[in-house]
Amino acid sequence: MNTHRIRVGIDVGGTFTDAVAVDATSLDLLGQVKVPTSHHHEDGVAHGIVEALGRLLEQTGHTPEDVTFLAHGTTQATNALLEGDVATVGLIGVGTGPGGALTRRLAAFRKLELTAGKRLPLAYAHVDDPDDSAAVAAALAAVTREGAQVVVASQPFSVDRPEGEDAVATAARARGLPTTAAHEITSLYGLHKRTRTAVVNAAILPRMLATADLVDASITKAGVSAPLMVMRCDGGVMSLDEMRRRPLLTVLSGPAAGVAGALMQERVSEGLFLETGGTSTDISVVRRGKVAVRHATMLGRPSYLSALDVRTVGVGGGSMVRVDGRKVVGVGPRSAHIAGLPYACFAEPEELRDARLTLIRPMADDPADYAVLDAAGGRYAITMTCAANALGRVPDGDFARCDPAAAEAALAPLAAVLGTDVASAATRLLDAGTDQVRTVAEEMMRDYRLDKDTALLVGGGGGAATVTPHLAAVTGLPGRIARHNEVISPIGVALALIREQVERIVPGAGQEQILAVRAEAEAAVIAQGAAAEGVEVEVTVDPQTHTVRAVATGATELRTQDRAHRAGEADRLRAAAESLHADPAAVRVLAGTPAHTVYGTEVHRRFRADRHPVRVVDADGVVRLHAPDARVAETTVGQAPETLARLVKEATSYGDGGVRAPALRLLLGSRIADLSGVLDPGPLLALARSELRARAADEPVVAVVEVRA
């Protein structure tokens, strides 16, 4: 079932702005356009966004009124930091005595290096008493004289006592200065790290505010009434108002858009997403249906910015082969794009006539071992894309597809030098390129303890076919190229959920404190436009750092799915059996809700207890949860509190490390409530009760319980 309502995702890249329209109900791709990014227009990137939107609506036959969701991702904040194009920050330190001594040391942030030879522009002033309005005014005047365009207020322990920072911030805003109070950016302890994060946020604030205003005005002028959302660096989106407060959240959001597309469109629940462009491959992790996020490093220092854990390898579709004698010794990091050379496989056969292999230095400081073809049509690069096409790894219709005969002709001179055939030469080239990717991919799988029985490699980006299929072949892991891989990033923007993360350090956190953090995160996404009845909140309590973290996600509207695409019972059983590596005859249905079916089998082991692996499969036939050894129980909302109390008591372990409640997940309605981040039985059961509230007493509930080692 298709409707006339659409979701629009726009990805503003350094060179091009890509836009897609997705049907709001079926989530099918309806149209895609590409326009040059308008960096130098008087309206900046806003002009390109509106141009892309206009072309998209014309292509799909929709009107601005049909747009029910509009979001854009941008590299502007990332580029500003990479290029050193930031505002001068006026940092006001607050405090006396030992606390004042700590804040005075923050003046050293002016030594932070943005780019080679360019330091963070920062002016520092100090205020002993933030209630002394004259002293605050003098400090603001001092940093303004030094060129400050934006102000940061910082005081020790402002997480618990924000009044001092608030007083300075209020005075700064009264002078018309964009202002950030350190406690508004993060509520975690650590004066230096908290302030450094706030300073970087402030450095990009004026530029991002100007862009936000232009984009907002342009979209409104275009007739779109749907609220504008912006891509975050953790895989979600936020409201424009939230972006105005914390533009730092858009840093590193480029790779996040791609993995959001893999999550929502490809329904990946466990594995790696590899987004391959012309020069590099970004690798990110999906574990148990969620993106892997960690505190990012910025300007060479740790920060409190929670961003996608993405690791970049300098190998892409345009990476050039390197040769020494009769051996392939490497691929990249130099690409055909940087060398200014066309791909040999995209040349016409006549252009490759009389081709001979030559070794060059693409750039002055490169080694002289990069292989190119000098032919009748000029000089051409031998790339990963050439090799993938020669081996038939690039499917029909793919962005990187070329004439197989041209690919073979492009590889023939290399094969002759290596003393082998074209297929072997192409294999050696791809082996050398994917070896670098494989090293990082296997490291990430170990770091996140991905289940190799269920891990999947998904390739995105225009160069997906040059890396992912070969990596799957050499590792033995299942792999596939995402649908519409060349526009997976704007698709991810169009499908992303509103997201908010709240972190608090609460020593000995009890039920009330944990539930309060959960409620704060839930309220934050609802305030940004998420439908209240569809919000999901995952809570994690770290007993070592005393950090309580709540991540809330929600859609701007409750999504209904096209039942025509639903998988049948046999298909769901087949998916579960494949994931369990078991004969379908040995797999049985353990429980179910209207949205999910729980399958399990039994693994007998000599001298050890049997295992009971479990798979939860959704109505589309996608494995959404896998547990290596779990207990499954069916109940109802009305009976759940008593049932869960018994299950948790029976599965709680006790040892030298303290009490460890089981990892608990609840199948409720259309979702899976993940409560596995809480180790204390009391708060765990309190969170479970909060998930059950406002639901009908006879609604079915399925509990999946894993005992922790």
PDB file of N, CA and C in Angstrom, residues 492-552:
ATOM      1  N   GLY A 492      19.158   6.826   4.680  1.00  0.00           N
ATOM      2  CA  GLY A 492      19.287   6.760   6.138  1.00  0.00           C
ATOM      3  C   GLY A 492      18.776   8.019   6.800  1.00  0.00           C
ATOM      4  N   VAL A 493      19.038   9.179   6.189  1.00  0.00           N
ATOM      5  CA  VAL A 493      18.526  10.439   6.732  1.00  0.00           C
ATOM      6  C   VAL A 493      17.003  10.448   6.700  1.00  0.00           C
ATOM      7  N   ALA A 494      16.423   9.962   5.605  1.00  0.00           N
ATOM      8  CA  ALA A 494      14.963   9.969   5.461  1.00  0.00           C
ATOM      9  C   ALA A 494      14.279   9.029   6.447  1.00  0.00           C
ATOM     10  N   LEU A 495      14.957   7.938   6.808  1.00  0.00           N
ATOM     11  CA  LEU A 495      14.326   6.924   7.650  1.00  0.00           C
ATOM     12  C   LEU A 495      14.729   7.013   9.120  1.00  0.00           C
ATOM     13  N   ALA A 496      15.675   7.881   9.446  1.00  0.00           N
ATOM     14  CA  ALA A 496      16.218   7.915  10.811  1.00  0.00           C
ATOM     15  C   ALA A 496      15.158   8.316  11.834  1.00  0.00           C
ATOM     16  N   LEU A 497      15.361   7.841  13.049  1.00  0.00           N
ATOM     17  CA  LEU A 497      14.476   8.147  14.172  1.00  0.00           C
ATOM     18  C   LEU A 497      15.032   9.323  14.968  1.00  0.00           C
ATOM     19  N   ILE A 498      14.133  10.068  15.588  1.00  0.00           N
ATOM     20  CA  ILE A 498      14.569  11.095  16.535  1.00  0.00           C
ATOM     21  C   ILE A 498      15.265  10.391  17.700  1.00  0.00           C
ATOM     22  N   ARG A 499      16.385  10.938  18.116  1.00  0.00           N
ATOM     23  CA  ARG A 499      17.183  10.273  19.145  1.00  0.00           C
ATOM     24  C   ARG A 499      17.671  11.292  20.151  1.00  0.00           C
ATOM     25  N   GLU A 500      17.727  10.889  21.400  1.00  0.00           N
ATOM     26  CA  GLU A 500      18.318  11.720  22.448  1.00  0.00           C
ATOM     27  C   GLU A 500      18.988  10.809  23.461  1.00  0.00           C
ATOM     28  N   GLN A 501      20.136  11.259  23.937  1.00  0.00           N
ATOM     29  CA  GLN A 501      20.865  10.514  24.956  1.00  0.00           C
ATOM     30  C   GLN A 501      21.071  11.398  26.170  1.00  0.00           C
ATOM     31  N   VAL A 502      20.754  10.865  27.322  1.00  0.00           N
ATOM     32  CA  VAL A 502      20.949  11.573  28.581  1.00  0.00           C
ATOM     33  C   VAL A 502      21.895  10.736  29.441  1.00  0.00           C
ATOM     34  N   GLU A 503      22.951  11.384  29.933  1.00  0.00           N
ATOM     35  CA  GLU A 503      23.923  10.705  30.786  1.00  0.00           C
ATOM     36  C   GLU A 503      24.045  11.448  32.108  1.00  0.00           C
ATOM     37  N   ARG A 504      24.054  10.714  33.181  1.00  0.00           N
ATOM     38  CA  ARG A 504      24.239  11.288  34.508  1.00  0.00           C
ATOM     39  C   ARG A 504      25.179  10.388  35.305  1.00  0.00           C
ATOM     40  N   ILE A 505      26.036  10.990  36.114  1.00  0.00           N
ATOM     41  CA  ILE A 505      26.842  10.214  37.058  1.00  0.00           C
ATOM     42  C   ILE A 505      26.117  10.240  38.393  1.00  0.00           C
ATOM     43  N   VAL A 506      25.633   9.060  38.802  1.00  0.00           N
ATOM     44  CA  VAL A 506      24.837   8.943  40.026  1.00  0.00           C
ATOM     45  C   VAL A 506      25.392   7.786  40.850  1.00  0.00           C
ATOM     46  N   PRO A 507      26.314   8.053  41.797  1.00  0.00           N
ATOM     47  CA  PRO A 507      26.844   6.973  42.632  1.00  0.00           C
ATOM     48  C   PRO A 507      25.727   6.262  43.380  1.00  0.00           C
ATOM     49  N   GLY A 508      25.724   4.938  43.304  1.00  0.00           N
ATOM     50  CA  GLY A 508      24.707   4.153  43.996  1.00  0.00           C
ATOM     51  C   GLY A 508      23.302   4.434  43.512  1.00  0.00           C
ATOM     52  N   ALA A 509      23.133   4.638  42.206  1.00  0.00           N
ATOM     53  CA  ALA A 509      21.828   5.009  41.660  1.00  0.00           C
ATOM     54  C   ALA A 509      20.761   3.988  42.029  1.00  0.00           C
ATOM     55  N   GLY A 510      19.651   4.490  42.542  1.00  0.00           N
ATOM     56  CA  GLY A 510      18.517   3.643  42.870  1.00  0.00           C
ATOM     57  C   GLY A 510      17.441   3.742  41.809  1.00  0.00           C
ATOM     58  N   GLN A 511      16.301   3.120  42.106  1.00  0.00           N
ATOM     59  CA  GLN A 511      15.219   3.068  41.131  1.00  0.00           C
ATOM     60  C   GLN A 511      14.753   4.460  40.720  1.00  0.00           C
ATOM     61  N   GLU A 512      14.587   5.348  41.693  1.00  0.00           N
ATOM     62  CA  GLU A 512      14.047   6.673  41.385  1.00  0.00           C
ATOM     63  C   GLU A 512      14.971   7.457  40.466  1.00  0.00           C
ATOM     64  N   GLN A 513      16.279   7.418  40.756  1.00  0.00           N
ATOM     65  CA  GLN A 513      17.225   8.169  39.920  1.00  0.00           C
ATOM     66  C   GLN A 513      17.285   7.602  38.504  1.00  0.00           C
ATOM     67  N   ILE A 514      17.291   6.271  38.389  1.00  0.00           N
ATOM     68  CA  ILE A 514      17.361   5.641  37.071  1.00  0.00           C
ATOM     69  C   ILE A 514      16.100   5.945  36.263  1.00  0.00           C
ATOM     70  N   LEU A 515      14.951   5.844  36.904  1.00  0.00           N
ATOM     71  CA  LEU A 515      13.697   6.146  36.206  1.00  0.00           C
ATOM     72  C   LEU A 515      13.623   7.618  35.821  1.00  0.00           C
ATOM     73  N   ALA A 516      14.239   8.484  36.627  1.00  0.00           N
ATOM     74  CA  ALA A 516      14.219   9.917  36.312  1.00  0.00           C
ATOM     75  C   ALA A 516      15.047  10.203  35.054  1.00  0.00           C
ATOM     76  N   VAL A 517      16.205   9.546  34.921  1.00  0.00           N
ATOM     77  CA  VAL A 517      17.026   9.720  33.724  1.00  0.00           C
ATOM     78  C   VAL A 517      16.281   9.182  32.507  1.00  0.00           C
ATOM     79  N   ARG A 518      15.617   8.050  32.685  1.00  0.00           N
ATOM     80  CA  ARG A 518      14.834   7.475  31.589  1.00  0.00           C
ATOM     81  C   ARG A 518      13.732   8.442  31.157  1.00  0.00           C
ATOM     82  N   ALA A 519      13.036   8.996  32.126  1.00  0.00           N
ATOM     83  CA  ALA A 519      11.940   9.915  31.818  1.00  0.00           C
ATOM     84  C   ALA A 519      12.442  11.171  31.120  1.00  0.00           C
ATOM     85  N   GLU A 520      13.637  11.653  31.507  1.00  0.00           N
ATOM     86  CA  GLU A 520      14.201  12.845  30.880  1.00  0.00           C
ATOM     87  C   GLU A 520      14.489  12.600  29.401  1.00  0.00           C
ATOM     88  N   ALA A 521      15.065  11.429  29.091  1.00  0.00           N
ATOM     89  CA  ALA A 521      15.360  11.104  27.695  1.00  0.00           C
ATOM     90  C   ALA A 521      14.073  10.951  26.892  1.00  0.00           C
ATOM     91  N   GLU A 522      13.091  10.291  27.468  1.00  0.00           N
ATOM     92  CA  GLU A 522      11.808  10.101  26.780  1.00  0.00           C
ATOM     93  C   GLU A 522      11.144  11.443  26.491  1.00  0.00           C
ATOM     94  N   ALA A 523      11.141  12.320  27.480  1.00  0.00           N
ATOM     95  CA  ALA A 523      10.515  13.635  27.299  1.00  0.00           C
ATOM     96  C   ALA A 523      11.244  14.445  26.235  1.00  0.00           C
ATOM     97  N   ALA A 524      12.566  14.279  26.143  1.00  0.00           N
ATOM     98  CA  ALA A 524      13.358  15.056  25.180  1.00  0.00           C
ATOM     99  C   ALA A 524      12.997  14.718  23.747  1.00  0.00           C
ATOM    100  N   VAL A 525      12.798  13.441  23.428  1.00  0.00           N
ATOM    101  CA  VAL A 525      12.455  13.090  22.041  1.00  0.00           C
ATOM    102  C   VAL A 525      11.007  13.455  21.722  1.00  0.00           C
ATOM    103  N   ILE A 526      10.143  13.377  22.720  1.00  0.00           N
ATOM    104  CA  ILE A 526       8.746  13.788  22.498  1.00  0.00           C
ATOM    105  C   ILE A 526       8.690  15.286  22.240  1.00  0.00           C
ATOM    106  N   ALA A 527       9.500  16.051  22.972  1.00  0.00           N
ATOM    107  CA  ALA A 527       9.538  17.504  22.774  1.00  0.00           C
ATOM    108  C   ALA A 527      10.017  17.870  21.377  1.00  0.00           C
ATOM    109  N   GLN A 528      10.817  16.988  20.768  1.00  0.00           N
ATOM    110  CA  GLN A 528      11.318  17.247  19.414  1.00  0.00           C
ATOM    111  C   GLN A 528      10.389  16.709  18.328  1.00  0.00           C
ATOM    112  N   GLY A 529       9.265  16.153  18.713  1.00  0.00           N
ATOM    113  CA  GLY A 529       8.282  15.753  17.719  1.00  0.00           C
ATOM    114  C   GLY A 529       8.010  14.277  17.603  1.00  0.00           C
ATOM    115  N   ALA A 530       8.615  13.432  18.448  1.00  0.00           N
ATOM    116  CA  ALA A 530       8.366  11.997  18.375  1.00  0.00           C
ATOM    117  C   ALA A 530       6.977  11.668  18.919  1.00  0.00           C
ATOM    118  N   ALA A 531       6.311  10.705  18.279  1.00  0.00           N
ATOM    119  CA  ALA A 531       5.004  10.248  18.762  1.00  0.00           C
ATOM    120  C   ALA A 531       5.202   9.509  20.080  1.00  0.00           C
ATOM    121  N   ALA A 532       4.528   9.975  21.139  1.00  0.00           N
ATOM    122  CA  ALA A 532       4.780   9.477  22.494  1.00  0.00           C
ATOM    123  C   ALA A 532       4.579   7.971  22.609  1.00  0.00           C
ATOM    124  N   GLU A 533       3.543   7.440  21.933  1.00  0.00           N
ATOM    125  CA  GLU A 533       3.229   6.026  22.101  1.00  0.00           C
ATOM    126  C   GLU A 533       4.233   5.099  21.426  1.00  0.00           C
ATOM    127  N   GLY A 534       5.139   5.648  20.613  1.00  0.00           N
ATOM    128  CA  GLY A 534       6.113   4.812  19.927  1.00  0.00           C
ATOM    129  C   GLY A 534       7.529   4.971  20.425  1.00  0.00           C
ATOM    130  N   VAL A 535       7.746   5.737  21.493  1.00  0.00           N
ATOM    131  CA  VAL A 535       9.109   5.990  21.978  1.00  0.00           C
ATOM    132  C   VAL A 535       9.670   4.754  22.681  1.00  0.00           C
ATOM    133  N   GLU A 536      10.911   4.428  22.355  1.00  0.00           N
ATOM    134  CA  GLU A 536      11.624   3.350  23.031  1.00  0.00           C
ATOM    135  C   GLU A 536      12.818   3.938  23.774  1.00  0.00           C
ATOM    136  N   VAL A 537      13.067   3.433  24.976  1.00  0.00           N
ATOM    137  CA  VAL A 537      14.175   3.935  25.787  1.00  0.00           C
ATOM    138  C   VAL A 537      15.012   2.759  26.271  1.00  0.00           C
ATOM    139  N   GLU A 538      16.300   2.832  25.972  1.00  0.00           N
ATOM    140  CA  GLU A 538      17.239   1.826  26.470  1.00  0.00           C
ATOM    141  C   GLU A 538      18.079   2.457  27.573  1.00  0.00           C
ATOM    142  N   VAL A 539      18.134   1.802  28.713  1.00  0.00           N
ATOM    143  CA  VAL A 539      18.853   2.321  29.873  1.00  0.00           C
ATOM    144  C   VAL A 539      20.037   1.413  30.188  1.00  0.00           C
ATOM    145  N   THR A 540      21.187   2.033  30.429  1.00  0.00           N
ATOM    146  CA  THR A 540      22.386   1.299  30.828  1.00  0.00           C
ATOM    147  C   THR A 540      22.937   1.920  32.102  1.00  0.00           C
ATOM    148  N   VAL A 541      23.301   1.082  33.044  1.00  0.00           N
ATOM    149  CA  VAL A 541      23.908   1.544  34.288  1.00  0.00           C
ATOM    150  C   VAL A 541      25.285   0.905  34.398  1.00  0.00           C
ATOM    151  N   ASP A 542      26.332   1.730  34.411  1.00  0.00           N
ATOM    152  CA  ASP A 542      27.698   1.240  34.520  1.00  0.00           C
ATOM    153  C   ASP A 542      28.117   1.316  35.989  1.00  0.00           C
ATOM    154  N   PRO A 543      28.240   0.167  36.666  1.00  0.00           N
ATOM    155  CA  PRO A 543      28.569   0.198  38.098  1.00  0.00           C
ATOM    156  C   PRO A 543      29.985   0.673  38.387  1.00  0.00           C
ATOM    157  N   GLN A 544      30.879   0.636  37.393  1.00  0.00           N
ATOM    158  CA  GLN A 544      32.257   1.066  37.624  1.00  0.00           C
ATOM    159  C   GLN A 544      32.385   2.584  37.586  1.00  0.00           C
ATOM    160  N   THR A 545      31.719   3.217  36.626  1.00  0.00           N
ATOM    161  CA  THR A 545      31.808   4.677  36.506  1.00  0.00           C
ATOM    162  C   THR A 545      30.610   5.378  37.113  1.00  0.00           C
ATOM    163  N   HIS A 546      29.625   4.612  37.581  1.00  0.00           N
ATOM    164  CA  HIS A 546      28.389   5.158  38.165  1.00  0.00           C
ATOM    165  C   HIS A 546      27.611   6.002  37.146  1.00  0.00           C
ATOM    166  N   THR A 547      27.771   5.680  35.862  1.00  0.00           N
ATOM    167  CA  THR A 547      27.076   6.424  34.819  1.00  0.00           C
ATOM    168  C   THR A 547      25.743   5.768  34.502  1.00  0.00           C
ATOM    169  N   VAL A 548      24.697   6.568  34.560  1.00  0.00           N
ATOM    170  CA  VAL A 548      23.372   6.124  34.126  1.00  0.00           C
ATOM    171  C   VAL A 548      23.117   6.770  32.770  1.00  0.00           C
ATOM    172  N   ARG A 549      22.874   5.932  31.770  1.00  0.00           N
ATOM    173  CA  ARG A 549      22.700   6.436  30.403  1.00  0.00           C
ATOM    174  C   ARG A 549      21.358   5.954  29.861  1.00  0.00           C
ATOM    175  N   ALA A 550      20.572   6.879  29.335  1.00  0.00           N
ATOM    176  CA  ALA A 550      19.289   6.532  28.712  1.00  0.00           C
ATOM    177  C   ALA A 550      19.289   7.042  27.286  1.00  0.00           C
ATOM    178  N   VAL A 551      19.013   6.159  26.340  1.00  0.00           N
ATOM    179  CA  VAL A 551      18.931   6.522  24.923  1.00  0.00           C
ATOM    180  C   VAL A 551      17.497   6.308  24.468  1.00  0.00           C
ATOM    181  N   ALA A 552      16.844   7.394  24.088  1.00  0.00           N
ATOM    182  CA  ALA A 552      15.457   7.329  23.646  1.00  0.00           C
ATOM    183  C   ALA A 552      15.386   7.539  22.142  1.00  0.00           C
TER     184      ALA A 552
END
